[in-house]
Amino acid sequence: SAVISQKPSRDICQRGTSLTIQCQVDSQVTMMFWYRQQPGQSLTLIATANQGSEATYESGFVIDKFPISRPNLTFSTLTVSNMSPEDSSIYLCSVLAGGFYEQYFGPGTRLTVT
Amino acid sequence: ILNVEQSPQSLHVQEGDSTNFTCSFPSSNFYALHWYRWETAKSPEALFVMTLNGDEKKKGRISATLNTKEGYSYLYIKGSQPEDSATYLCAFKGYSGGGADGLTFGKGTHLIIQP
């Protein structure tokens, strides 16, 4: 298994600013994912972040808006840039551990943009 | 675009009653079906990973079945307790050769157990 922590747990931000969310894993993992859940919607994959390579973004998400860093096998950051109220969501970090079948999630970062 | 549907969207159940809900997913390129239990401000908790048609899995009072040919899974909770109150998510993982796709989630079933 994997234990994942995220910082901050919640934040309220002004429109036009940026927020960086940190994800720390208690073991080394190759694949990390970032998801978001907008109000009333499904958890949606933003990007896949593998250590040593550029993040791969899903359709509808771009690097300029959601830059991701993956400096080592236990840590990643997601930045939400130039925020608007539509970015108000829960952002979750996730990892694959124990093979392709076992995927674990952090507790999420609850972001409100005013 | 993959479509994963969960029903019902929300459910109120009396303590002690049993309940079940549904997840439907694409029946092609199936790799795995995940069930998670998610309480507010906590990490989604993995309940089951199901990979084979006809799979039945059980964890305490919770069990799940899988039909990959018709693209559905059921989650059952027997003798509901207040601590079962949570949102239950299912997530589909498709096959892309490497099996390392991200998960496609349904919107969840929000379960409230009434004492």
mmCIF file of C-alpha atoms in Angstrom:
data_model
loop_
_atom_site.group_PDB
_atom_site.id
_atom_site.type_symbol
_atom_site.label_atom_id
_atom_site.label_comp_id
_atom_site.label_asym_id
_atom_site.label_seq_id
_atom_site.Cartn_x
_atom_site.Cartn_y
_atom_site.Cartn_z
ATOM 1 C CA SER A 1 0.000 0.000 0.000
ATOM 2 C CA ALA A 2 0.958 3.664 -0.038
ATOM 3 C CA VAL A 3 0.195 6.510 2.333
ATOM 4 C CA ILE A 4 -0.173 9.872 0.655
ATOM 5 C CA SER A 5 -0.278 13.314 2.211
ATOM 6 C CA GLN A 6 -1.216 16.577 0.535
ATOM 7 C CA LYS A 7 -0.649 20.203 1.423
ATOM 8 C CA PRO A 8 -2.581 22.370 1.828
ATOM 9 C CA SER A 9 -5.718 20.501 2.835
ATOM 10 C CA ARG A 10 -7.832 23.480 1.832
ATOM 11 C CA ASP A 11 -7.400 27.040 0.661
ATOM 12 C CA ILE A 12 -9.412 30.040 -0.421
ATOM 13 C CA CYS A 13 -7.718 32.021 -3.172
ATOM 14 C CA GLN A 14 -8.343 35.171 -5.127
ATOM 15 C CA ARG A 15 -9.098 35.095 -8.810
ATOM 16 C CA GLY A 16 -5.956 35.529 -10.939
ATOM 17 C CA THR A 17 -3.537 34.070 -8.393
ATOM 18 C CA SER A 18 -1.796 30.678 -8.408
ATOM 19 C CA LEU A 19 -1.677 27.863 -5.876
ATOM 20 C CA THR A 20 0.822 25.019 -5.659
ATOM 21 C CA ILE A 21 -0.361 21.758 -4.150
ATOM 22 C CA GLN A 22 2.177 19.322 -2.763
ATOM 23 C CA CYS A 23 1.891 15.546 -2.739
ATOM 24 C CA GLN A 24 4.170 13.358 -0.614
ATOM 25 C CA VAL A 25 4.191 9.551 -0.721
ATOM 26 C CA ASP A 26 5.661 7.290 1.946
ATOM 27 C CA SER A 27 7.305 4.991 -0.621
ATOM 28 C CA GLN A 28 8.925 5.300 -4.021
ATOM 29 C CA VAL A 29 6.435 5.076 -6.864
ATOM 30 C CA THR A 30 6.878 5.387 -10.580
ATOM 31 C CA MET A 31 3.501 6.702 -11.643
ATOM 32 C CA MET A 32 1.632 9.543 -10.027
ATOM 33 C CA PHE A 33 -1.635 11.060 -11.155
ATOM 34 C CA TRP A 34 -3.459 14.287 -10.460
ATOM 35 C CA TYR A 35 -7.248 14.381 -10.426
ATOM 36 C CA ARG A 36 -9.824 17.005 -9.709
ATOM 37 C CA GLN A 37 -13.474 16.883 -8.754
ATOM 38 C CA GLN A 38 -15.524 19.915 -9.598
ATOM 39 C CA PRO A 39 -18.784 20.325 -7.660
ATOM 40 C CA GLY A 40 -21.316 17.721 -8.766
ATOM 41 C CA GLN A 41 -18.922 16.117 -11.218
ATOM 42 C CA SER A 42 -16.821 12.961 -11.413
ATOM 43 C CA LEU A 43 -13.228 12.710 -10.381
ATOM 44 C CA THR A 44 -11.402 13.615 -13.585
ATOM 45 C CA LEU A 45 -7.806 12.859 -14.503
ATOM 46 C CA ILE A 46 -5.738 15.987 -15.147
ATOM 47 C CA ALA A 47 -2.352 14.455 -15.901
ATOM 48 C CA THR A 48 0.038 11.573 -15.321
ATOM 49 C CA ALA A 49 3.417 12.445 -13.855
ATOM 50 C CA ASN A 50 6.315 10.034 -14.153
ATOM 51 C CA GLN A 51 9.651 10.842 -12.574
ATOM 52 C CA GLY A 52 12.212 11.960 -15.106
ATOM 53 C CA SER A 53 9.796 12.794 -17.889
ATOM 54 C CA GLU A 54 7.305 15.483 -18.817
ATOM 55 C CA ALA A 55 3.806 15.091 -17.464
ATOM 56 C CA THR A 56 1.168 13.778 -19.864
ATOM 57 C CA TYR A 57 -2.018 15.866 -19.855
ATOM 58 C CA GLU A 58 -5.527 14.677 -20.606
ATOM 59 C CA SER A 59 -7.713 16.368 -23.169
ATOM 60 C CA GLY A 60 -8.922 19.703 -21.864
ATOM 61 C CA PHE A 61 -5.951 20.285 -19.552
ATOM 62 C CA VAL A 62 -2.800 22.187 -20.524
ATOM 63 C CA ILE A 63 0.611 22.612 -18.997
ATOM 64 C CA ASP A 64 0.400 26.394 -18.836
ATOM 65 C CA LYS A 65 -2.659 26.154 -16.604
ATOM 66 C CA PHE A 66 -1.619 23.113 -14.547
ATOM 67 C CA PRO A 67 2.193 22.847 -14.466
ATOM 68 C CA ILE A 68 3.400 19.735 -12.674
ATOM 69 C CA SER A 69 6.765 18.913 -11.164
ATOM 70 C CA ARG A 70 8.009 15.437 -10.294
ATOM 71 C CA PRO A 71 11.527 15.873 -8.891
ATOM 72 C CA ASN A 72 11.812 12.411 -7.327
ATOM 73 C CA LEU A 73 9.954 9.145 -6.741
ATOM 74 C CA THR A 74 8.110 10.293 -3.603
ATOM 75 C CA PHE A 75 7.046 13.860 -4.372
ATOM 76 C CA SER A 76 5.076 15.902 -6.874
ATOM 77 C CA THR A 77 3.485 19.318 -7.119
ATOM 78 C CA LEU A 78 0.538 20.604 -9.130
ATOM 79 C CA THR A 79 0.134 24.333 -9.664
ATOM 80 C CA VAL A 80 -3.233 25.815 -10.535
ATOM 81 C CA SER A 81 -2.354 29.012 -12.388
ATOM 82 C CA ASN A 82 -4.282 32.210 -12.990
ATOM 83 C CA MET A 83 -7.225 30.838 -11.075
ATOM 84 C CA SER A 84 -10.877 31.520 -11.819
ATOM 85 C CA PRO A 85 -13.968 30.427 -9.867
ATOM 86 C CA GLU A 86 -14.304 27.462 -12.274
ATOM 87 C CA ASP A 87 -11.109 26.058 -10.740
ATOM 88 C CA SER A 88 -12.883 25.599 -7.403
ATOM 89 C CA SER A 89 -12.543 21.844 -6.919
ATOM 90 C CA ILE A 90 -11.046 19.110 -4.826
ATOM 91 C CA TYR A 91 -7.624 18.193 -6.213
ATOM 92 C CA LEU A 92 -6.301 14.711 -5.451
ATOM 93 C CA CYS A 93 -2.940 13.118 -5.912
ATOM 94 C CA SER A 94 -2.866 9.395 -6.669
ATOM 95 C CA VAL A 95 -0.225 6.715 -7.133
ATOM 96 C CA LEU A 96 0.067 3.221 -8.510
ATOM 97 C CA ALA A 97 1.625 0.879 -5.982
ATOM 98 C CA GLY A 98 1.865 -2.886 -5.927
ATOM 99 C CA GLY A 99 1.330 -3.232 -9.655
ATOM 100 C CA PHE A 100 -1.140 -1.769 -12.119
ATOM 101 C CA TYR A 101 -4.169 -2.800 -10.102
ATOM 102 C CA GLU A 102 -3.595 -0.931 -6.868
ATOM 103 C CA GLN A 103 -4.184 2.793 -6.982
ATOM 104 C CA TYR A 104 -4.149 4.937 -3.864
ATOM 105 C CA PHE A 105 -5.287 8.488 -3.257
ATOM 106 C CA GLY A 106 -4.344 11.366 -1.034
ATOM 107 C CA PRO A 107 -6.944 13.149 1.094
ATOM 108 C CA GLY A 108 -7.328 15.960 -1.393
ATOM 109 C CA THR A 109 -6.925 19.718 -1.442
ATOM 110 C CA ARG A 110 -10.204 21.624 -1.330
ATOM 111 C CA LEU A 111 -9.757 24.827 -3.328
ATOM 112 C CA THR A 112 -12.217 27.700 -3.419
ATOM 113 C CA VAL A 113 -11.556 30.583 -5.794
ATOM 114 C CA THR A 114 -13.358 33.850 -5.126
ATOM 115 C CA ILE B 1 -14.897 9.648 -24.133
ATOM 116 C CA LEU B 2 -15.496 6.809 -21.684
ATOM 117 C CA ASN B 3 -18.840 6.783 -19.884
ATOM 118 C CA VAL B 4 -19.085 5.380 -16.361
ATOM 119 C CA GLU B 5 -22.516 5.687 -14.775
ATOM 120 C CA GLN B 6 -23.509 5.064 -11.192
ATOM 121 C CA SER B 7 -27.008 4.763 -9.823
ATOM 122 C CA PRO B 8 -28.652 5.876 -7.760
ATOM 123 C CA GLN B 9 -26.987 9.230 -7.231
ATOM 124 C CA SER B 10 -27.973 9.205 -3.551
ATOM 125 C CA LEU B 11 -29.568 6.743 -1.233
ATOM 126 C CA HIS B 12 -31.057 6.901 2.262
ATOM 127 C CA VAL B 13 -31.165 3.569 4.075
ATOM 128 C CA GLN B 14 -32.347 2.635 7.538
ATOM 129 C CA GLU B 15 -29.732 1.196 9.867
ATOM 130 C CA GLY B 16 -29.793 -2.588 9.661
ATOM 131 C CA ASP B 17 -31.212 -2.724 6.146
ATOM 132 C CA SER B 18 -29.248 -4.075 3.212
ATOM 133 C CA THR B 19 -28.720 -2.093 0.047
ATOM 134 C CA ASN B 20 -27.031 -2.217 -3.319
ATOM 135 C CA PHE B 21 -26.095 0.108 -6.124
ATOM 136 C CA THR B 22 -24.876 -0.120 -9.673
ATOM 137 C CA CYS B 23 -21.952 0.891 -11.817
ATOM 138 C CA SER B 24 -22.113 0.590 -15.603
ATOM 139 C CA PHE B 25 -19.046 0.915 -17.789
ATOM 140 C CA PRO B 26 -17.804 0.207 -21.323
ATOM 141 C CA SER B 27 -17.812 -3.511 -22.132
ATOM 142 C CA SER B 28 -14.839 -3.231 -24.495
ATOM 143 C CA ASN B 29 -11.123 -2.919 -23.696
ATOM 144 C CA PHE B 30 -11.811 -3.839 -20.080
ATOM 145 C CA TYR B 31 -8.809 -4.058 -17.749
ATOM 146 C CA ALA B 32 -10.150 -3.554 -14.220
ATOM 147 C CA LEU B 33 -13.020 -2.112 -12.232
ATOM 148 C CA HIS B 34 -12.306 -0.379 -8.927
ATOM 149 C CA TRP B 35 -14.640 0.428 -6.051
ATOM 150 C CA TYR B 36 -13.727 3.126 -3.553
ATOM 151 C CA ARG B 37 -15.363 4.437 -0.417
ATOM 152 C CA TRP B 38 -14.888 8.179 0.130
ATOM 153 C CA GLU B 39 -15.669 10.104 3.265
ATOM 154 C CA THR B 40 -15.384 13.881 3.345
ATOM 155 C CA ALA B 41 -11.865 15.189 4.053
ATOM 156 C CA LYS B 42 -10.400 11.681 3.884
ATOM 157 C CA SER B 43 -8.589 9.744 1.181
ATOM 158 C CA PRO B 44 -10.774 7.544 -1.006
ATOM 159 C CA GLU B 45 -10.404 4.060 0.458
ATOM 160 C CA ALA B 46 -9.908 1.193 -1.970
ATOM 161 C CA LEU B 47 -12.567 -1.476 -1.450
ATOM 162 C CA PHE B 48 -12.164 -3.828 -4.400
ATOM 163 C CA VAL B 49 -10.286 -4.252 -7.639
ATOM 164 C CA MET B 50 -12.110 -6.604 -9.961
ATOM 165 C CA THR B 51 -10.547 -7.963 -13.098
ATOM 166 C CA LEU B 52 -12.361 -11.103 -14.264
ATOM 167 C CA ASN B 53 -15.878 -11.543 -15.591
ATOM 168 C CA GLY B 54 -17.955 -13.200 -12.873
ATOM 169 C CA ASP B 55 -15.675 -11.973 -10.077
ATOM 170 C CA GLU B 56 -17.297 -11.760 -6.681
ATOM 171 C CA LYS B 57 -15.394 -10.100 -3.853
ATOM 172 C CA LYS B 58 -16.266 -9.632 -0.214
ATOM 173 C CA LYS B 59 -14.904 -7.488 2.602
ATOM 174 C CA GLY B 60 -16.856 -7.817 5.829
ATOM 175 C CA ARG B 61 -20.433 -6.745 5.116
ATOM 176 C CA ILE B 62 -19.584 -5.316 1.702
ATOM 177 C CA SER B 63 -19.434 -7.374 -1.463
ATOM 178 C CA ALA B 64 -19.276 -6.723 -5.182
ATOM 179 C CA THR B 65 -19.936 -8.568 -8.410
ATOM 180 C CA LEU B 66 -18.665 -7.969 -11.916
ATOM 181 C CA ASN B 67 -20.098 -8.610 -15.380
ATOM 182 C CA THR B 68 -17.650 -7.419 -18.023
ATOM 183 C CA LYS B 69 -19.649 -8.774 -20.973
ATOM 184 C CA GLU B 70 -22.589 -6.498 -20.260
ATOM 185 C CA GLY B 71 -20.555 -3.795 -18.510
ATOM 186 C CA TYR B 72 -21.907 -3.576 -14.987
ATOM 187 C CA SER B 73 -20.911 -4.124 -11.381
ATOM 188 C CA TYR B 74 -23.024 -4.195 -8.241
ATOM 189 C CA LEU B 75 -21.922 -3.215 -4.763
ATOM 190 C CA TYR B 76 -23.874 -4.712 -1.859
ATOM 191 C CA ILE B 77 -23.894 -3.669 1.770
ATOM 192 C CA LYS B 78 -25.493 -6.059 4.217
ATOM 193 C CA GLY B 79 -26.915 -4.821 7.525
ATOM 194 C CA SER B 80 -26.033 -1.142 6.990
ATOM 195 C CA GLN B 81 -24.396 0.735 9.857
ATOM 196 C CA PRO B 82 -24.041 4.505 10.349
ATOM 197 C CA GLU B 83 -20.311 4.222 9.624
ATOM 198 C CA ASP B 84 -21.169 3.004 6.126
ATOM 199 C CA SER B 85 -22.331 6.522 5.279
ATOM 200 C CA ALA B 86 -20.022 7.737 2.526
ATOM 201 C CA THR B 87 -19.806 8.244 -1.205
ATOM 202 C CA TYR B 88 -19.084 5.043 -3.107
ATOM 203 C CA LEU B 89 -17.155 5.495 -6.324
ATOM 204 C CA CYS B 90 -16.567 3.068 -9.111
ATOM 205 C CA ALA B 91 -13.783 3.565 -11.616
ATOM 206 C CA PHE B 92 -13.044 1.870 -14.932
ATOM 207 C CA LYS B 93 -9.561 1.121 -16.139
ATOM 208 C CA GLY B 94 -9.260 0.366 -19.823
ATOM 209 C CA TYR B 95 -6.591 -1.585 -21.580
ATOM 210 C CA SER B 96 -4.050 0.303 -23.609
ATOM 211 C CA GLY B 97 -1.302 -2.270 -23.952
ATOM 212 C CA GLY B 98 0.570 -1.183 -20.831
ATOM 213 C CA GLY B 99 -2.439 -1.323 -18.515
ATOM 214 C CA ALA B 100 -1.329 1.907 -16.923
ATOM 215 C CA ASP B 101 -4.216 4.176 -17.859
ATOM 216 C CA GLY B 102 -5.652 6.543 -15.332
ATOM 217 C CA LEU B 103 -9.048 5.650 -13.932
ATOM 218 C CA THR B 104 -12.348 6.948 -15.319
ATOM 219 C CA PHE B 105 -14.757 7.535 -12.464
ATOM 220 C CA GLY B 106 -18.500 7.625 -12.114
ATOM 221 C CA LYS B 107 -20.074 10.443 -10.131
ATOM 222 C CA GLY B 108 -20.594 8.192 -7.148
ATOM 223 C CA THR B 109 -23.482 7.018 -5.009
ATOM 224 C CA HIS B 110 -23.908 9.086 -1.854
ATOM 225 C CA LEU B 111 -25.123 6.732 0.861
ATOM 226 C CA ILE B 112 -26.675 7.967 4.090
ATOM 227 C CA ILE B 113 -27.522 5.471 6.822
ATOM 228 C CA GLN B 114 -30.264 6.697 9.111
ATOM 229 C CA PRO B 115 -30.202 5.403 12.706
#
